[in-house]
Amino acid sequence: VLGERWERLTARERDILLLMAEGLSNGEIGKRLGISEKTVKNHLASIRIKVNISERTKLAIEALHYVRRVGESDAAGKT
């Protein structure tokens, strides 16, 4: 499902999505990336709109499937 929609995401959005898919909370993602939890939430809202997936769990599952298909370095590195 993510495929071409993944291309719509910024590098920061992809980083956040990958960390979320690893099971990190918004607060943990923020600490890892040096940004506020509110900024993480804003990025996730943007991601949900761009990929047309509203549920966090489904978004994480789709991200994991995409990473398995293309590899983590390719998923994170696409700009």
PDB file of N, CA and C in Angstrom:
ATOM      1  N   VAL A   1       0.823  -1.192   0.000  1.00  0.00           N
ATOM      2  CA  VAL A   1       0.000   0.000   0.000  1.00  0.00           C
ATOM      3  C   VAL A   1       0.865   1.253   0.000  1.00  0.00           C
ATOM      4  N   LEU A   2       1.962   1.285   0.758  1.00  0.00           N
ATOM      5  CA  LEU A   2       2.749   2.513   0.843  1.00  0.00           C
ATOM      6  C   LEU A   2       3.447   2.866  -0.469  1.00  0.00           C
ATOM      7  N   GLY A   3       4.117   1.920  -1.089  1.00  0.00           N
ATOM      8  CA  GLY A   3       4.789   2.129  -2.365  1.00  0.00           C
ATOM      9  C   GLY A   3       5.010   3.560  -2.786  1.00  0.00           C
ATOM     10  N   GLU A   4       4.238   4.038  -3.769  1.00  0.00           N
ATOM     11  CA  GLU A   4       4.425   5.394  -4.285  1.00  0.00           C
ATOM     12  C   GLU A   4       4.061   6.453  -3.258  1.00  0.00           C
ATOM     13  N   ARG A   5       3.195   6.118  -2.317  1.00  0.00           N
ATOM     14  CA  ARG A   5       2.851   7.077  -1.265  1.00  0.00           C
ATOM     15  C   ARG A   5       4.063   7.380  -0.389  1.00  0.00           C
ATOM     16  N   TRP A   6       4.938   6.386  -0.229  1.00  0.00           N
ATOM     17  CA  TRP A   6       6.162   6.564   0.556  1.00  0.00           C
ATOM     18  C   TRP A   6       6.985   7.709  -0.024  1.00  0.00           C
ATOM     19  N   GLU A   7       6.966   7.825  -1.333  1.00  0.00           N
ATOM     20  CA  GLU A   7       7.736   8.867  -2.014  1.00  0.00           C
ATOM     21  C   GLU A   7       7.247  10.267  -1.667  1.00  0.00           C
ATOM     22  N   ARG A   8       5.999  10.382  -1.230  1.00  0.00           N
ATOM     23  CA  ARG A   8       5.439  11.685  -0.863  1.00  0.00           C
ATOM     24  C   ARG A   8       5.965  12.188   0.469  1.00  0.00           C
ATOM     25  N   LEU A   9       6.525  11.287   1.276  1.00  0.00           N
ATOM     26  CA  LEU A   9       6.979  11.652   2.612  1.00  0.00           C
ATOM     27  C   LEU A   9       8.346  12.313   2.571  1.00  0.00           C
ATOM     28  N   THR A  10       8.534  13.264   3.484  1.00  0.00           N
ATOM     29  CA  THR A  10       9.852  13.872   3.634  1.00  0.00           C
ATOM     30  C   THR A  10      10.764  12.872   4.335  1.00  0.00           C
ATOM     31  N   ALA A  11      12.065  13.138   4.301  1.00  0.00           N
ATOM     32  CA  ALA A  11      13.021  12.263   4.989  1.00  0.00           C
ATOM     33  C   ALA A  11      12.685  12.195   6.480  1.00  0.00           C
ATOM     34  N   ARG A  12      12.328  13.314   7.094  1.00  0.00           N
ATOM     35  CA  ARG A  12      11.992  13.345   8.519  1.00  0.00           C
ATOM     36  C   ARG A  12      10.736  12.516   8.791  1.00  0.00           C
ATOM     37  N   GLU A  13       9.743  12.625   7.923  1.00  0.00           N
ATOM     38  CA  GLU A  13       8.523  11.831   8.094  1.00  0.00           C
ATOM     39  C   GLU A  13       8.820  10.343   7.995  1.00  0.00           C
ATOM     40  N   ARG A  14       9.692   9.960   7.073  1.00  0.00           N
ATOM     41  CA  ARG A  14      10.062   8.546   6.952  1.00  0.00           C
ATOM     42  C   ARG A  14      10.793   8.074   8.199  1.00  0.00           C
ATOM     43  N   ASP A  15      11.687   8.911   8.729  1.00  0.00           N
ATOM     44  CA  ASP A  15      12.390   8.552   9.966  1.00  0.00           C
ATOM     45  C   ASP A  15      11.394   8.308  11.101  1.00  0.00           C
ATOM     46  N   ILE A  16      10.445   9.219  11.244  1.00  0.00           N
ATOM     47  CA  ILE A  16       9.440   9.102  12.303  1.00  0.00           C
ATOM     48  C   ILE A  16       8.591   7.851  12.098  1.00  0.00           C
ATOM     49  N   LEU A  17       8.192   7.596  10.887  1.00  0.00           N
ATOM     50  CA  LEU A  17       7.369   6.427  10.597  1.00  0.00           C
ATOM     51  C   LEU A  17       8.126   5.135  10.898  1.00  0.00           C
ATOM     52  N   LEU A  18       9.391   5.070  10.554  1.00  0.00           N
ATOM     53  CA  LEU A  18      10.184   3.874  10.830  1.00  0.00           C
ATOM     54  C   LEU A  18      10.339   3.655  12.335  1.00  0.00           C
ATOM     55  N   LEU A  19      10.568   4.727  13.085  1.00  0.00           N
ATOM     56  CA  LEU A  19      10.699   4.597  14.535  1.00  0.00           C
ATOM     57  C   LEU A  19       9.369   4.189  15.167  1.00  0.00           C
ATOM     58  N   MET A  20       8.281   4.747  14.663  1.00  0.00           N
ATOM     59  CA  MET A  20       6.967   4.368  15.151  1.00  0.00           C
ATOM     60  C   MET A  20       6.726   2.878  14.881  1.00  0.00           C
ATOM     61  N   ALA A  21       7.118   2.416  13.711  1.00  0.00           N
ATOM     62  CA  ALA A  21       6.937   1.017  13.346  1.00  0.00           C
ATOM     63  C   ALA A  21       7.776   0.096  14.234  1.00  0.00           C
ATOM     64  N   GLU A  22       8.859   0.615  14.795  1.00  0.00           N
ATOM     65  CA  GLU A  22       9.680  -0.159  15.732  1.00  0.00           C
ATOM     66  C   GLU A  22       9.041  -0.234  17.112  1.00  0.00           C
ATOM     67  N   GLY A  23       7.951   0.512  17.303  1.00  0.00           N
ATOM     68  CA  GLY A  23       7.230   0.447  18.564  1.00  0.00           C
ATOM     69  C   GLY A  23       7.503   1.595  19.514  1.00  0.00           C
ATOM     70  N   LEU A  24       8.247   2.610  19.071  1.00  0.00           N
ATOM     71  CA  LEU A  24       8.539   3.739  19.939  1.00  0.00           C
ATOM     72  C   LEU A  24       7.312   4.631  20.091  1.00  0.00           C
ATOM     73  N   SER A  25       7.158   5.205  21.274  1.00  0.00           N
ATOM     74  CA  SER A  25       6.077   6.160  21.520  1.00  0.00           C
ATOM     75  C   SER A  25       6.454   7.509  20.900  1.00  0.00           C
ATOM     76  N   ASN A  26       5.500   8.408  20.824  1.00  0.00           N
ATOM     77  CA  ASN A  26       5.793   9.742  20.286  1.00  0.00           C
ATOM     78  C   ASN A  26       6.883  10.433  21.094  1.00  0.00           C
ATOM     79  N   GLY A  27       6.824  10.298  22.415  1.00  0.00           N
ATOM     80  CA  GLY A  27       7.837  10.900  23.274  1.00  0.00           C
ATOM     81  C   GLY A  27       9.220  10.321  23.025  1.00  0.00           C
ATOM     82  N   GLU A  28       9.280   8.994  22.871  1.00  0.00           N
ATOM     83  CA  GLU A  28      10.557   8.327  22.597  1.00  0.00           C
ATOM     84  C   GLU A  28      11.116   8.733  21.239  1.00  0.00           C
ATOM     85  N   ILE A  29      10.235   8.846  20.254  1.00  0.00           N
ATOM     86  CA  ILE A  29      10.669   9.284  18.921  1.00  0.00           C
ATOM     87  C   ILE A  29      11.241  10.696  19.010  1.00  0.00           C
ATOM     88  N   GLY A  30      10.538  11.570  19.718  1.00  0.00           N
ATOM     89  CA  GLY A  30      11.006  12.938  19.886  1.00  0.00           C
ATOM     90  C   GLY A  30      12.381  12.998  20.526  1.00  0.00           C
ATOM     91  N   LYS A  31      12.574  12.233  21.578  1.00  0.00           N
ATOM     92  CA  LYS A  31      13.885  12.213  22.247  1.00  0.00           C
ATOM     93  C   LYS A  31      14.966  11.700  21.319  1.00  0.00           C
ATOM     94  N   ARG A  32      14.653  10.648  20.577  1.00  0.00           N
ATOM     95  CA  ARG A  32      15.630  10.054  19.659  1.00  0.00           C
ATOM     96  C   ARG A  32      16.054  11.053  18.579  1.00  0.00           C
ATOM     97  N   LEU A  33      15.081  11.851  18.100  1.00  0.00           N
ATOM     98  CA  LEU A  33      15.357  12.775  16.995  1.00  0.00           C
ATOM     99  C   LEU A  33      15.650  14.207  17.452  1.00  0.00           C
ATOM    100  N   GLY A  34      15.531  14.456  18.748  1.00  0.00           N
ATOM    101  CA  GLY A  34      15.812  15.794  19.261  1.00  0.00           C
ATOM    102  C   GLY A  34      14.728  16.812  18.922  1.00  0.00           C
ATOM    103  N   ILE A  35      13.478  16.337  18.881  1.00  0.00           N
ATOM    104  CA  ILE A  35      12.346  17.216  18.599  1.00  0.00           C
ATOM    105  C   ILE A  35      11.274  16.986  19.664  1.00  0.00           C
ATOM    106  N   SER A  36      10.319  17.883  19.749  1.00  0.00           N
ATOM    107  CA  SER A  36       9.273  17.746  20.768  1.00  0.00           C
ATOM    108  C   SER A  36       8.261  16.666  20.383  1.00  0.00           C
ATOM    109  N   GLU A  37       7.562  16.177  21.398  1.00  0.00           N
ATOM    110  CA  GLU A  37       6.504  15.201  21.160  1.00  0.00           C
ATOM    111  C   GLU A  37       5.415  15.805  20.277  1.00  0.00           C
ATOM    112  N   LYS A  38       5.126  17.085  20.466  1.00  0.00           N
ATOM    113  CA  LYS A  38       4.116  17.774  19.656  1.00  0.00           C
ATOM    114  C   LYS A  38       4.549  17.789  18.181  1.00  0.00           C
ATOM    115  N   THR A  39       5.820  18.010  17.918  1.00  0.00           N
ATOM    116  CA  THR A  39       6.315  18.002  16.536  1.00  0.00           C
ATOM    117  C   THR A  39       6.163  16.611  15.930  1.00  0.00           C
ATOM    118  N   VAL A  40       6.427  15.581  16.717  1.00  0.00           N
ATOM    119  CA  VAL A  40       6.234  14.204  16.247  1.00  0.00           C
ATOM    120  C   VAL A  40       4.770  14.003  15.870  1.00  0.00           C
ATOM    121  N   LYS A  41       3.858  14.442  16.741  1.00  0.00           N
ATOM    122  CA  LYS A  41       2.428  14.307  16.466  1.00  0.00           C
ATOM    123  C   LYS A  41       2.041  15.036  15.179  1.00  0.00           C
ATOM    124  N   ASN A  42       2.606  16.233  14.983  1.00  0.00           N
ATOM    125  CA  ASN A  42       2.322  16.990  13.754  1.00  0.00           C
ATOM    126  C   ASN A  42       2.807  16.236  12.518  1.00  0.00           C
ATOM    127  N   HIS A  43       4.000  15.654  12.604  1.00  0.00           N
ATOM    128  CA  HIS A  43       4.529  14.873  11.478  1.00  0.00           C
ATOM    129  C   HIS A  43       3.640  13.656  11.212  1.00  0.00           C
ATOM    130  N   LEU A  44       3.210  12.983  12.264  1.00  0.00           N
ATOM    131  CA  LEU A  44       2.354  11.808  12.084  1.00  0.00           C
ATOM    132  C   LEU A  44       1.023  12.183  11.452  1.00  0.00           C
ATOM    133  N   ALA A  45       0.488  13.338  11.818  1.00  0.00           N
ATOM    134  CA  ALA A  45      -0.764  13.796  11.194  1.00  0.00           C
ATOM    135  C   ALA A  45      -0.550  14.017   9.700  1.00  0.00           C
ATOM    136  N   SER A  46       0.584  14.605   9.342  1.00  0.00           N
ATOM    137  CA  SER A  46       0.908  14.833   7.936  1.00  0.00           C
ATOM    138  C   SER A  46       1.090  13.507   7.195  1.00  0.00           C
ATOM    139  N   ILE A  47       1.767  12.565   7.835  1.00  0.00           N
ATOM    140  CA  ILE A  47       1.981  11.243   7.239  1.00  0.00           C
ATOM    141  C   ILE A  47       0.639  10.566   6.961  1.00  0.00           C
ATOM    142  N   ARG A  48      -0.243  10.602   7.943  1.00  0.00           N
ATOM    143  CA  ARG A  48      -1.554   9.957   7.796  1.00  0.00           C
ATOM    144  C   ARG A  48      -2.318  10.511   6.595  1.00  0.00           C
ATOM    145  N   ILE A  49      -2.228  11.810   6.409  1.00  0.00           N
ATOM    146  CA  ILE A  49      -2.905  12.440   5.272  1.00  0.00           C
ATOM    147  C   ILE A  49      -2.250  12.013   3.961  1.00  0.00           C
ATOM    148  N   LYS A  50      -0.930  12.073   3.907  1.00  0.00           N
ATOM    149  CA  LYS A  50      -0.213  11.765   2.670  1.00  0.00           C
ATOM    150  C   LYS A  50      -0.393  10.319   2.219  1.00  0.00           C
ATOM    151  N   VAL A  51      -0.456   9.393   3.172  1.00  0.00           N
ATOM    152  CA  VAL A  51      -0.564   7.979   2.790  1.00  0.00           C
ATOM    153  C   VAL A  51      -1.987   7.443   2.934  1.00  0.00           C
ATOM    154  N   ASN A  52      -2.885   8.302   3.412  1.00  0.00           N
ATOM    155  CA  ASN A  52      -4.305   7.958   3.524  1.00  0.00           C
ATOM    156  C   ASN A  52      -4.539   6.732   4.420  1.00  0.00           C
ATOM    157  N   ILE A  53      -3.837   6.719   5.558  1.00  0.00           N
ATOM    158  CA  ILE A  53      -4.032   5.680   6.571  1.00  0.00           C
ATOM    159  C   ILE A  53      -4.188   6.400   7.901  1.00  0.00           C
ATOM    160  N   SER A  54      -5.340   6.258   8.532  1.00  0.00           N
ATOM    161  CA  SER A  54      -5.604   7.025   9.749  1.00  0.00           C
ATOM    162  C   SER A  54      -5.223   6.304  11.037  1.00  0.00           C
ATOM    163  N   GLU A  55      -5.186   4.993  11.021  1.00  0.00           N
ATOM    164  CA  GLU A  55      -4.912   4.235  12.243  1.00  0.00           C
ATOM    165  C   GLU A  55      -3.417   4.005  12.427  1.00  0.00           C
ATOM    166  N   ARG A  56      -2.927   4.305  13.630  1.00  0.00           N
ATOM    167  CA  ARG A  56      -1.501   4.176  13.935  1.00  0.00           C
ATOM    168  C   ARG A  56      -1.001   2.745  13.715  1.00  0.00           C
ATOM    169  N   THR A  57      -1.764   1.767  14.181  1.00  0.00           N
ATOM    170  CA  THR A  57      -1.338   0.377  14.051  1.00  0.00           C
ATOM    171  C   THR A  57      -1.236  -0.039  12.591  1.00  0.00           C
ATOM    172  N   LYS A  58      -2.225   0.310  11.800  1.00  0.00           N
ATOM    173  CA  LYS A  58      -2.182  -0.036  10.375  1.00  0.00           C
ATOM    174  C   LYS A  58      -1.022   0.678   9.683  1.00  0.00           C
ATOM    175  N   LEU A  59      -0.773   1.917  10.069  1.00  0.00           N
ATOM    176  CA  LEU A  59       0.342   2.672   9.506  1.00  0.00           C
ATOM    177  C   LEU A  59       1.667   1.979   9.821  1.00  0.00           C
ATOM    178  N   ALA A  60       1.825   1.529  11.061  1.00  0.00           N
ATOM    179  CA  ALA A  60       3.049   0.831  11.463  1.00  0.00           C
ATOM    180  C   ALA A  60       3.207  -0.478  10.696  1.00  0.00           C
ATOM    181  N   ILE A  61       2.132  -1.217  10.544  1.00  0.00           N
ATOM    182  CA  ILE A  61       2.177  -2.493   9.816  1.00  0.00           C
ATOM    183  C   ILE A  61       2.573  -2.262   8.364  1.00  0.00           C
ATOM    184  N   GLU A  62       1.972  -1.275   7.727  1.00  0.00           N
ATOM    185  CA  GLU A  62       2.302  -0.977   6.331  1.00  0.00           C
ATOM    186  C   GLU A  62       3.759  -0.538   6.195  1.00  0.00           C
ATOM    187  N   ALA A  63       4.241   0.228   7.156  1.00  0.00           N
ATOM    188  CA  ALA A  63       5.644   0.657   7.119  1.00  0.00           C
ATOM    189  C   ALA A  63       6.572  -0.547   7.237  1.00  0.00           C
ATOM    190  N   LEU A  64       6.259  -1.467   8.139  1.00  0.00           N
ATOM    191  CA  LEU A  64       7.081  -2.667   8.287  1.00  0.00           C
ATOM    192  C   LEU A  64       7.076  -3.515   7.019  1.00  0.00           C
ATOM    193  N   HIS A  65       5.928  -3.669   6.397  1.00  0.00           N
ATOM    194  CA  HIS A  65       5.838  -4.427   5.141  1.00  0.00           C
ATOM    195  C   HIS A  65       6.680  -3.750   4.063  1.00  0.00           C
ATOM    196  N   TYR A  66       6.602  -2.430   3.992  1.00  0.00           N
ATOM    197  CA  TYR A  66       7.365  -1.698   2.972  1.00  0.00           C
ATOM    198  C   TYR A  66       8.863  -1.872   3.199  1.00  0.00           C
ATOM    199  N   VAL A  67       9.287  -1.753   4.447  1.00  0.00           N
ATOM    200  CA  VAL A  67      10.714  -1.893   4.765  1.00  0.00           C
ATOM    201  C   VAL A  67      11.196  -3.294   4.420  1.00  0.00           C
ATOM    202  N   ARG A  68      10.386  -4.290   4.676  1.00  0.00           N
ATOM    203  CA  ARG A  68      10.770  -5.668   4.331  1.00  0.00           C
ATOM    204  C   ARG A  68      10.951  -5.843   2.829  1.00  0.00           C
ATOM    205  N   ARG A  69      10.121  -5.143   2.062  1.00  0.00           N
ATOM    206  CA  ARG A  69      10.219  -5.251   0.604  1.00  0.00           C
ATOM    207  C   ARG A  69      11.437  -4.538   0.045  1.00  0.00           C
ATOM    208  N   VAL A  70      11.728  -3.346   0.540  1.00  0.00           N
ATOM    209  CA  VAL A  70      12.792  -2.543  -0.078  1.00  0.00           C
ATOM    210  C   VAL A  70      14.073  -2.500   0.742  1.00  0.00           C
ATOM    211  N   GLY A  71      14.025  -2.918   1.989  1.00  0.00           N
ATOM    212  CA  GLY A  71      15.194  -2.841   2.864  1.00  0.00           C
ATOM    213  C   GLY A  71      15.189  -1.531   3.633  1.00  0.00           C
ATOM    214  N   GLU A  72      15.686  -1.585   4.865  1.00  0.00           N
ATOM    215  CA  GLU A  72      15.609  -0.415   5.740  1.00  0.00           C
ATOM    216  C   GLU A  72      16.417   0.762   5.224  1.00  0.00           C
ATOM    217  N   SER A  73      17.623   0.529   4.706  1.00  0.00           N
ATOM    218  CA  SER A  73      18.433   1.652   4.237  1.00  0.00           C
ATOM    219  C   SER A  73      17.780   2.330   3.040  1.00  0.00           C
ATOM    220  N   ASP A  74      17.164   1.543   2.155  1.00  0.00           N
ATOM    221  CA  ASP A  74      16.457   2.146   1.010  1.00  0.00           C
ATOM    222  C   ASP A  74      15.224   2.900   1.466  1.00  0.00           C
ATOM    223  N   ALA A  75      14.493   2.358   2.430  1.00  0.00           N
ATOM    224  CA  ALA A  75      13.282   3.011   2.932  1.00  0.00           C
ATOM    225  C   ALA A  75      13.630   4.336   3.596  1.00  0.00           C
ATOM    226  N   ALA A  76      14.684   4.355   4.392  1.00  0.00           N
ATOM    227  CA  ALA A  76      15.072   5.581   5.091  1.00  0.00           C
ATOM    228  C   ALA A  76      15.735   6.577   4.143  1.00  0.00           C
ATOM    229  N   GLY A  77      16.435   6.080   3.137  1.00  0.00           N
ATOM    230  CA  GLY A  77      17.224   6.946   2.286  1.00  0.00           C
ATOM    231  C   GLY A  77      16.502   7.568   1.114  1.00  0.00           C
ATOM    232  N   LYS A  78      15.331   7.131   0.793  1.00  0.00           N
ATOM    233  CA  LYS A  78      14.618   7.688  -0.357  1.00  0.00           C
ATOM    234  C   LYS A  78      14.196   9.111  -0.055  1.00  0.00           C
ATOM    235  N   THR A  79      14.500  10.007  -0.980  1.00  0.00           N
ATOM    236  CA  THR A  79      14.133  11.421  -0.779  1.00  0.00           C
ATOM    237  C   THR A  79      13.263  11.905  -1.896  1.00  0.00           C
TER     238      THR A  79
END
